[in-house]
Coordinates of C-alpha atoms and ligand atoms in Angstrom, one line a residue:
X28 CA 13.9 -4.2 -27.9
X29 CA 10.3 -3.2 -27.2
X30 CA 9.2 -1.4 -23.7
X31 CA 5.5 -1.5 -22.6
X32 CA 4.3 0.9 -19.9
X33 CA 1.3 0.5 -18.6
X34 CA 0.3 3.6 -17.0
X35 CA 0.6 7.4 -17.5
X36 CA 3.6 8.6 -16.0
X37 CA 5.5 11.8 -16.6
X38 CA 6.5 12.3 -20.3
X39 CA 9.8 13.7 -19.1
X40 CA 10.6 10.3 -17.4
X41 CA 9.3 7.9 -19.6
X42 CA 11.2 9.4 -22.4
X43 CA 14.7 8.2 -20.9
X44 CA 13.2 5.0 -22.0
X45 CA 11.7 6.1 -25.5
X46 CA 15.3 7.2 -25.8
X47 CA 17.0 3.8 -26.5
X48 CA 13.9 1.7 -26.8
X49 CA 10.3 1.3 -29.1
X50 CA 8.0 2.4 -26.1
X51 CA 4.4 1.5 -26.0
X52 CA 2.6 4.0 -23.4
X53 CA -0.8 2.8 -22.3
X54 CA -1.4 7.1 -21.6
X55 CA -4.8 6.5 -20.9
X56 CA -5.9 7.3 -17.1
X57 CA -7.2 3.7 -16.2
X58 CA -5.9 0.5 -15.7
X59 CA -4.8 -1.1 -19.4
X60 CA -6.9 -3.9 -18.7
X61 CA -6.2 -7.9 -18.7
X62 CA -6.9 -9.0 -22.5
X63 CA -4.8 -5.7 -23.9
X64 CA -2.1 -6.5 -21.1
X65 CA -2.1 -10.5 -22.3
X66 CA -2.2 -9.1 -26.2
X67 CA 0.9 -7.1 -26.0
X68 CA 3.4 -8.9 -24.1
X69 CA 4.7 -11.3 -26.4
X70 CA 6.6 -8.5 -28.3
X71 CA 7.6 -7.3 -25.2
X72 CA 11.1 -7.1 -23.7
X73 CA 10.4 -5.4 -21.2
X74 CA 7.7 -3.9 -18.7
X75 CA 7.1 -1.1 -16.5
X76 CA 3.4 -2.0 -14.9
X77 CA 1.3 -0.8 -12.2
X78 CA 0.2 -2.2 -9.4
X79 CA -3.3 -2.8 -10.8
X80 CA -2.0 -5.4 -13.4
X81 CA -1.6 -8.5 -12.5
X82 CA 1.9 -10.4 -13.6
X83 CA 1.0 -14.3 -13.5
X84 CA 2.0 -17.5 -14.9
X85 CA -0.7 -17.2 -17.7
X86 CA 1.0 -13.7 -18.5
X87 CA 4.7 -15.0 -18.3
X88 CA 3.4 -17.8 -20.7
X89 CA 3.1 -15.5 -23.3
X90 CA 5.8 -13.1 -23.0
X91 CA 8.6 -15.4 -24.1
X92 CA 11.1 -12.2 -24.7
X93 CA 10.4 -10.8 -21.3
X94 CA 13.5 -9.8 -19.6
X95 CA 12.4 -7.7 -16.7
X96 CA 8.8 -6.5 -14.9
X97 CA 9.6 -3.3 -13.0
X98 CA 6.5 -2.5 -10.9
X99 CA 5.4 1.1 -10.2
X100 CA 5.1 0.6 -6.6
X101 CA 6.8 -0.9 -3.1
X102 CA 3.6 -3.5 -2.4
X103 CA 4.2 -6.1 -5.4
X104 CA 1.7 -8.9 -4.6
X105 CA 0.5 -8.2 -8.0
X106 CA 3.6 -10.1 -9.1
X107 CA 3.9 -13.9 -8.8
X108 CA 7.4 -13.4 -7.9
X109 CA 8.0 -17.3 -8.2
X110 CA 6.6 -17.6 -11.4
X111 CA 8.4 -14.7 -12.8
X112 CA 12.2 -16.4 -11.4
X113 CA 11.3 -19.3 -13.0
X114 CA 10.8 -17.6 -16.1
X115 CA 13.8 -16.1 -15.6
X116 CA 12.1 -12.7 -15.5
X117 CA 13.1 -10.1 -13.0
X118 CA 11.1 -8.0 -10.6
X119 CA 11.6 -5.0 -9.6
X120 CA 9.9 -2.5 -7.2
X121 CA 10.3 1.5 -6.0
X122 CA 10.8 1.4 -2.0
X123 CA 11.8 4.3 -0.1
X124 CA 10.9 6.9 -2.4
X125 CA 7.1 7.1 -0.8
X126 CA 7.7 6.1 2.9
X127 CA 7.1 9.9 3.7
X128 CA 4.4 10.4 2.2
X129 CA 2.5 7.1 3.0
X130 CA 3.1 7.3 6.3
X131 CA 2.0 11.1 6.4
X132 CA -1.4 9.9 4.9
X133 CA -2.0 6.9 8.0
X134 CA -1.4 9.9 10.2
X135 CA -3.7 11.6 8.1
X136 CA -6.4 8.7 8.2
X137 CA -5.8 8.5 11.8
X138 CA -6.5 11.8 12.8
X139 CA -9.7 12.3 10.4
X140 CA -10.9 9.3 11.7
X141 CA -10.7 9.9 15.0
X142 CA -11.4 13.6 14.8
X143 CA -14.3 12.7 12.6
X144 CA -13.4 15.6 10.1
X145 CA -15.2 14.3 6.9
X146 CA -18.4 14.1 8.6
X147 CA -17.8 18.0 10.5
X148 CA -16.7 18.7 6.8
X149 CA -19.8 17.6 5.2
X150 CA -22.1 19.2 7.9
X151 CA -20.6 22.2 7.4
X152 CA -20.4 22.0 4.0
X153 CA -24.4 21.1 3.7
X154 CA -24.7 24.5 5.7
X155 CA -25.8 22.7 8.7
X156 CA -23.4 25.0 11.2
X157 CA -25.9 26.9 12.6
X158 CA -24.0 27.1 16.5
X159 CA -21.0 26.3 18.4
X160 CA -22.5 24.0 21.3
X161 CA -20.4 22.1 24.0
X162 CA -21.0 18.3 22.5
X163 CA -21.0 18.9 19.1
X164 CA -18.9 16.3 17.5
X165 CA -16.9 15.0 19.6
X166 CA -14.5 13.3 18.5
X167 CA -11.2 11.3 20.3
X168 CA -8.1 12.1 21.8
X169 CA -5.0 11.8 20.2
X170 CA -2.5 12.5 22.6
X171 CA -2.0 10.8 24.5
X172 CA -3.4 7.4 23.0
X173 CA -1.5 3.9 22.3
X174 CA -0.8 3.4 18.8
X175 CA -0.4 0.0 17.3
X176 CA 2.0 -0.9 14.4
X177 CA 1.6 -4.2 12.8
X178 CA 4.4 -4.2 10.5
X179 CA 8.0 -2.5 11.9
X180 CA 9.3 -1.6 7.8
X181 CA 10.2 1.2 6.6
X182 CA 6.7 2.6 6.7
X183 CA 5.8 1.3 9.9
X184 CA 8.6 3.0 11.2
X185 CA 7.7 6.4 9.6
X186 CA 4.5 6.3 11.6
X187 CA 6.2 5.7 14.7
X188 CA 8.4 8.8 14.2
X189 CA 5.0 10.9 13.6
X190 CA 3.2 9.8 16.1
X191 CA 5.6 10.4 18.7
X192 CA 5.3 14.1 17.9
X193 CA 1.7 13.8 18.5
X194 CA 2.7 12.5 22.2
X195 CA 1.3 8.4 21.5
X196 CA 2.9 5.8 23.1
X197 CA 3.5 3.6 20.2
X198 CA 3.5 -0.4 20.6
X199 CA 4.7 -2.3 17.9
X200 CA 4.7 -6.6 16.3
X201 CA 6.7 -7.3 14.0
X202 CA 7.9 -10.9 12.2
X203 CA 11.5 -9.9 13.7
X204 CA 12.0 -7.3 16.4
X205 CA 13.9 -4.2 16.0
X206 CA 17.4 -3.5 17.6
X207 CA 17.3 -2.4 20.6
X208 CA 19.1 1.0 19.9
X209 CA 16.4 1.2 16.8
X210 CA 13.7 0.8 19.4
X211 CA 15.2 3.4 21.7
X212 CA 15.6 6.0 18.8
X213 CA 11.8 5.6 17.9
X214 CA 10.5 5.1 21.6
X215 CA 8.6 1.8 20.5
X216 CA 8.1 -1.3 22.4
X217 CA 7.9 -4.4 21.2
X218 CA 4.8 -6.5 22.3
X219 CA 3.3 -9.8 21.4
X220 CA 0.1 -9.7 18.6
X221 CA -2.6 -10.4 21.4
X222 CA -0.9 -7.3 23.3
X223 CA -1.1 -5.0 19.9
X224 CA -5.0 -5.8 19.1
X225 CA -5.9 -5.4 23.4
X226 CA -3.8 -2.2 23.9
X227 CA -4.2 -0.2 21.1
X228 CA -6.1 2.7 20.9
X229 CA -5.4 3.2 17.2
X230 CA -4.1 0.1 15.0
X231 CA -2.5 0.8 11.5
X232 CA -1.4 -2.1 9.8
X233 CA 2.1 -1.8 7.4
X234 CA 2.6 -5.2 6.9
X235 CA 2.7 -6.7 3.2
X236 CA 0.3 -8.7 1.6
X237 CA 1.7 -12.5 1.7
X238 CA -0.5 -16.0 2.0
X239 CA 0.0 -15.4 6.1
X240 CA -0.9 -11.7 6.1
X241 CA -3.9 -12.2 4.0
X242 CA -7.1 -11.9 7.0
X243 CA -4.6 -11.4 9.7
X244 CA -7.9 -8.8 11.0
X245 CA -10.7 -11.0 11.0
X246 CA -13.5 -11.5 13.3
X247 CA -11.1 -13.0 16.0
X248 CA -9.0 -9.9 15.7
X249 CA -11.9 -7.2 15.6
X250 CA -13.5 -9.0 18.9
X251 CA -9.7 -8.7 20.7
X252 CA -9.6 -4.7 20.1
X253 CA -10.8 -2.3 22.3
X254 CA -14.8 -1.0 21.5
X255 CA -12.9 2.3 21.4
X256 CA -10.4 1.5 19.1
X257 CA -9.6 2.5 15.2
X258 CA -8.0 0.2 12.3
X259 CA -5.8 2.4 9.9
X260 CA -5.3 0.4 6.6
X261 CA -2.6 2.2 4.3
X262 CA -1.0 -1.5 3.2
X263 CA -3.1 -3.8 1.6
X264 CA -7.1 -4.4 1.2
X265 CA -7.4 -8.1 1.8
X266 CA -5.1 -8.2 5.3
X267 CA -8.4 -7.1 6.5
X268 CA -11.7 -9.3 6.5
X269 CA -13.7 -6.5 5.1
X270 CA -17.2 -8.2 6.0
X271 CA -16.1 -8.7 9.3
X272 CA -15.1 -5.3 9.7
X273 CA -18.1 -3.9 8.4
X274 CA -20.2 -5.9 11.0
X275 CA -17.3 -5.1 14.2
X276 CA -18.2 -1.5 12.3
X277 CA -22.2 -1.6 12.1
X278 CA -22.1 -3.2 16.0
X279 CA -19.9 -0.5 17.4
X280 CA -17.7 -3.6 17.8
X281 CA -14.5 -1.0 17.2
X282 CA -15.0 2.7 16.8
X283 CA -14.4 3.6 13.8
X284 CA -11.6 2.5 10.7
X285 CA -9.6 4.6 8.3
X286 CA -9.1 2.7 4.8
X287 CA -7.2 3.5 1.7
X288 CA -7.3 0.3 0.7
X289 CA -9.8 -2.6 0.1
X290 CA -10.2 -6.0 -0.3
X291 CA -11.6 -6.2 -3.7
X292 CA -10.7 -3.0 -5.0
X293 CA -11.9 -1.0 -6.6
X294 CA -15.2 -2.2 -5.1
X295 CA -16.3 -1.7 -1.5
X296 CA -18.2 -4.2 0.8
X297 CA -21.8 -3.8 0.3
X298 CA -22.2 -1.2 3.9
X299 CA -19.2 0.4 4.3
X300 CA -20.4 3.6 2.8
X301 CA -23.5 3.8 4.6
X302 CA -21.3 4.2 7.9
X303 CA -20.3 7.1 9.4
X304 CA -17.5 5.7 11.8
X305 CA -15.0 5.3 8.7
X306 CA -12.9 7.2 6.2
X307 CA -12.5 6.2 2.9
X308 CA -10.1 7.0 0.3
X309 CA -9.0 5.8 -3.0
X310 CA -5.6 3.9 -2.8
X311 CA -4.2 7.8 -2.6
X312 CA -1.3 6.4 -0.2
X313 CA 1.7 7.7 -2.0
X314 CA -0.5 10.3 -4.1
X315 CA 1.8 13.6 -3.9
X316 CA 2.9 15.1 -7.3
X317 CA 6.8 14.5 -6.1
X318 CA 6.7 10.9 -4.5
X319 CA 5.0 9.8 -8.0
X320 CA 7.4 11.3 -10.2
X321 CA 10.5 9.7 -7.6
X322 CA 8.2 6.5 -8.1
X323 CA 8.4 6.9 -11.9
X324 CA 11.9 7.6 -11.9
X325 CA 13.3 4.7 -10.0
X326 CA 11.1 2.4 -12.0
X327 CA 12.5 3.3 -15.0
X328 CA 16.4 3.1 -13.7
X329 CA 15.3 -0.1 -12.7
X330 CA 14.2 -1.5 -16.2
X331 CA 16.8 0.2 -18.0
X332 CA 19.1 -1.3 -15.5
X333 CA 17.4 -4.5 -16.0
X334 CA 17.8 -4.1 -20.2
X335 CA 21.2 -3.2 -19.9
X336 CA 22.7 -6.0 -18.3
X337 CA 23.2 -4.2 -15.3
X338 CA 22.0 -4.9 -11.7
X339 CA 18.9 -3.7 -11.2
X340 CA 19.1 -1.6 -8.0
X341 CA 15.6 -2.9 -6.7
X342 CA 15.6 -6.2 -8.1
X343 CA 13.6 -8.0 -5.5
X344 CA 13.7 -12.2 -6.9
X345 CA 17.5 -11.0 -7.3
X346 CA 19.1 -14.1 -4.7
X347 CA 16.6 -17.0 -6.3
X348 CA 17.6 -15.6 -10.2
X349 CA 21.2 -15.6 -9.2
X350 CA 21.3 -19.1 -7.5
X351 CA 19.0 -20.6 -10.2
X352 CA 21.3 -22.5 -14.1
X353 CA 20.4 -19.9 -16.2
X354 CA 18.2 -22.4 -18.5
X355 CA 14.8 -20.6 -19.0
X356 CA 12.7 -19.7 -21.6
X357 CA 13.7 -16.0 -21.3
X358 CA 17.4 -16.0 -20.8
Ligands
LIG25 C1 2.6 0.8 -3.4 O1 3.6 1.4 -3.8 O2 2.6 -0.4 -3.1 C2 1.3 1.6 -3.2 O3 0.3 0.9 -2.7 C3 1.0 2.3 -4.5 O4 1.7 3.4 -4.6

C-alpha cells in the first residue's frame, strides 16, 4: 500500500508509517500544491494532509484506491466530508491534542490586542522610547471586562477557564447550551447571539467553519458590538466578513481585532495592514513544538488505524460510512 504525506512532520513519527508502508513525504516547507496533490493520489492508499489541501470530489475522483484521509488538524472544512463517505473514504482529524495551546494563543491575541503590545513593541524597538509619560499608550482593561465566546467546544471552553483567572465575566452562545453543572464549573452564562455581540467587551469566536458559520460577523454583526469592543479570530478566516471588518476597523466602528486567521488566506484584505488597531498572525494557533508533534502522532494512529482495518479513533464521517451498503468505488 502506498502513504502520501503532505507536509513536513517529525521524521521520528512519520517513520511509524514508513515502517509498514511505501511513504511519499512532500518534506518541503510549503503547501504540496493542487496539480502535484491531484498527480499523486491515484496510487495512493492512503493520506495524511494538511489543512491547506483541499480534499474534494475532483480529488476523490482520482484516487480510486483511497482508503482513508487523516487530516493534520481539528478544523477539517478542507475536507468535503460528504463526498469523501460517498467514496467510501474516511476522515479523520486530531482534536484535543491543541485545545491548550489554541486557546492560550486567543488569550494571547486578546491581551496584545487590547494592551496594544505590537505597536509599544515596535516603538520601542524603532528606539522611539525616549520617556515614561502618564498617557502613553494606553491601552484597555482586562479585568474586569465581559468576554464573549461564540462557540462553547472544547476550545471555547479553554478560554473560559483562562479568562476567568484574568477576573472576566465570560458570556457565552452556543448551537446547544452547556449543562448546567458545566456552566457552574466554568462560571459562564449562557445568552442569546444579539446579547453576546451587545455585551461583550472582547468577542473570540471558536465555532467551526460550516455553510451557516461562514459570515456569521458581517456588517450586521460589527454595527451590534460595542465601539469599544475587540473580535479574537483563532477558528476560521471566512466566519468573519473581512471587508466589513476592515471598514467597522478603519471607522473606529469596533476597537480593535486580533486575527490568526483570514478569509482568503494566505492573503489579507487589501487595509488590514495599514491599521494599527489589529494583531495579525500567521495561522500560528496550535504552533508549539509539543502540540505539533501530539498533532503528528495522532494523525498517524489514525491512518494506520484506518489501513489496518481498525477503527480509527478520530474517524469523524464514522456513523454515515457505517450506516451506508458498503458498495463504493473504494471499498
Ligand atoms: C486546526 O487544527 O484546525 C488548526 O487550524 C491548525 O492547526
Amino acid at each position: 500500500m502506498k502513504i502520501l504525506v503532505t507536509g513536513n512532520l517529525p521524521e521520528d513519527i512519520t517513520d511509524r508509517i514508513r515502517a509498514d508502508y511505501a511513504t511519499r513525504i512532500h518534506d518541503l516547507d510549503r503547501p504540496m500544491g493542487r496539480d502535484a496533490l491531484l498527480s499523486a493520489v491515484p496510487e495512493v492508499d492512503g493520506l495524511l494532509c494538511m489543512i491547506t489541501d483541499r480534499i474534494d470530489a475532483e480529488l476523490l475522483d482520482r484516487a480510486p484506491r483511497l482508503k482513508i484521509v487523516a487530516n493534520f488538524g481539528v478544523g477539517y472544512n478542507n475536507i468535503d466530508v460528504a463526498a469523501a463517505t460517498r467514496h467510501g473514504v474516511m476522515v479523520t482529524n486530531t482534536p484535543g491534542v491543541l485545545t491548550d495551546s489554541t486557546a492560550d494563543l486567543a488569550m494571547a491575541l486578546l491581551l496584545a490586542v487590547g494592551r496594544r503590545i505590537v505597536e509599544s513593541d515596535r516603538h520601542t524597538r524603532e528606539g522611539r522610547f525616549q520617556f515614561w509619560a502618564p498617557f502613553h499608550f494606553l491601552g484597555h482593561e482586562v479585568s474586569g471586562t465581559t468576554l464573549g465566546i461564540a462557540g462553547m467546544g472544547r476550545i471555547g471552553q479553554a478560554v473560559a477557564r483562562r479568562a476567568k483567572g484574568f477576573g472576566m465575566r465570560v458570556i457565552y452562545h452556543n448551537r446547544n447550551r452547556l449543562p448546567a453543572d458545566q456552566e457552574g464549573r466554568l462560571e459562564a452564562h449562557y445568552v442569546e447571539w444579539p446579547a453576546l455581540l451587545a455585551e461583550s467587551d472582547y468577542l473570540s469566536l471558536h465555532v467551526p467553519l460550516t455553510d451557516e458559520t461562514r459570515h456569521l460577523i458581517g456588517p450586521a454583526e460589527l454595527a451590534a458590538m460595542k465601539p469599544s469592543a475587540f473580535l479574537i479570530n483563532t477558528a476560521r478566516g471566512p466566519v468573519v466578513d473581512e471587508a466589513a471588518l476592515v471598514d467597522a476597523l478603519r471607522s473606529g466602528r469596533i476597537a480593535g481585532a486580533g486575527l490568526d486567521v483570514y478569509e482568503n488566506e494566505p492573503e489579507l484584505t487589501p487595509g488590514l495592514t495599514d491599521l494599527d488597531n489589529v494583531v495579525l498572525l500567521p495561522h500560528v494557533g496550535s504552533a508549539t513544538v509539543a502540540t505539533r508533534r501530539r498533532m503528528a502522532a495522532m494523525a498517524v494512529d489514525n491512518l494506520l488505524a484506518g489501513l489496518d482495518g481498525r477503527e480509527p479513533p478520530n474517524w469523524v464521517n464514522a456513523n454515515d460510512m457505517k450506516a451506508r451498503p458498503a458498495s463504493g468505488q473504494n471499498t
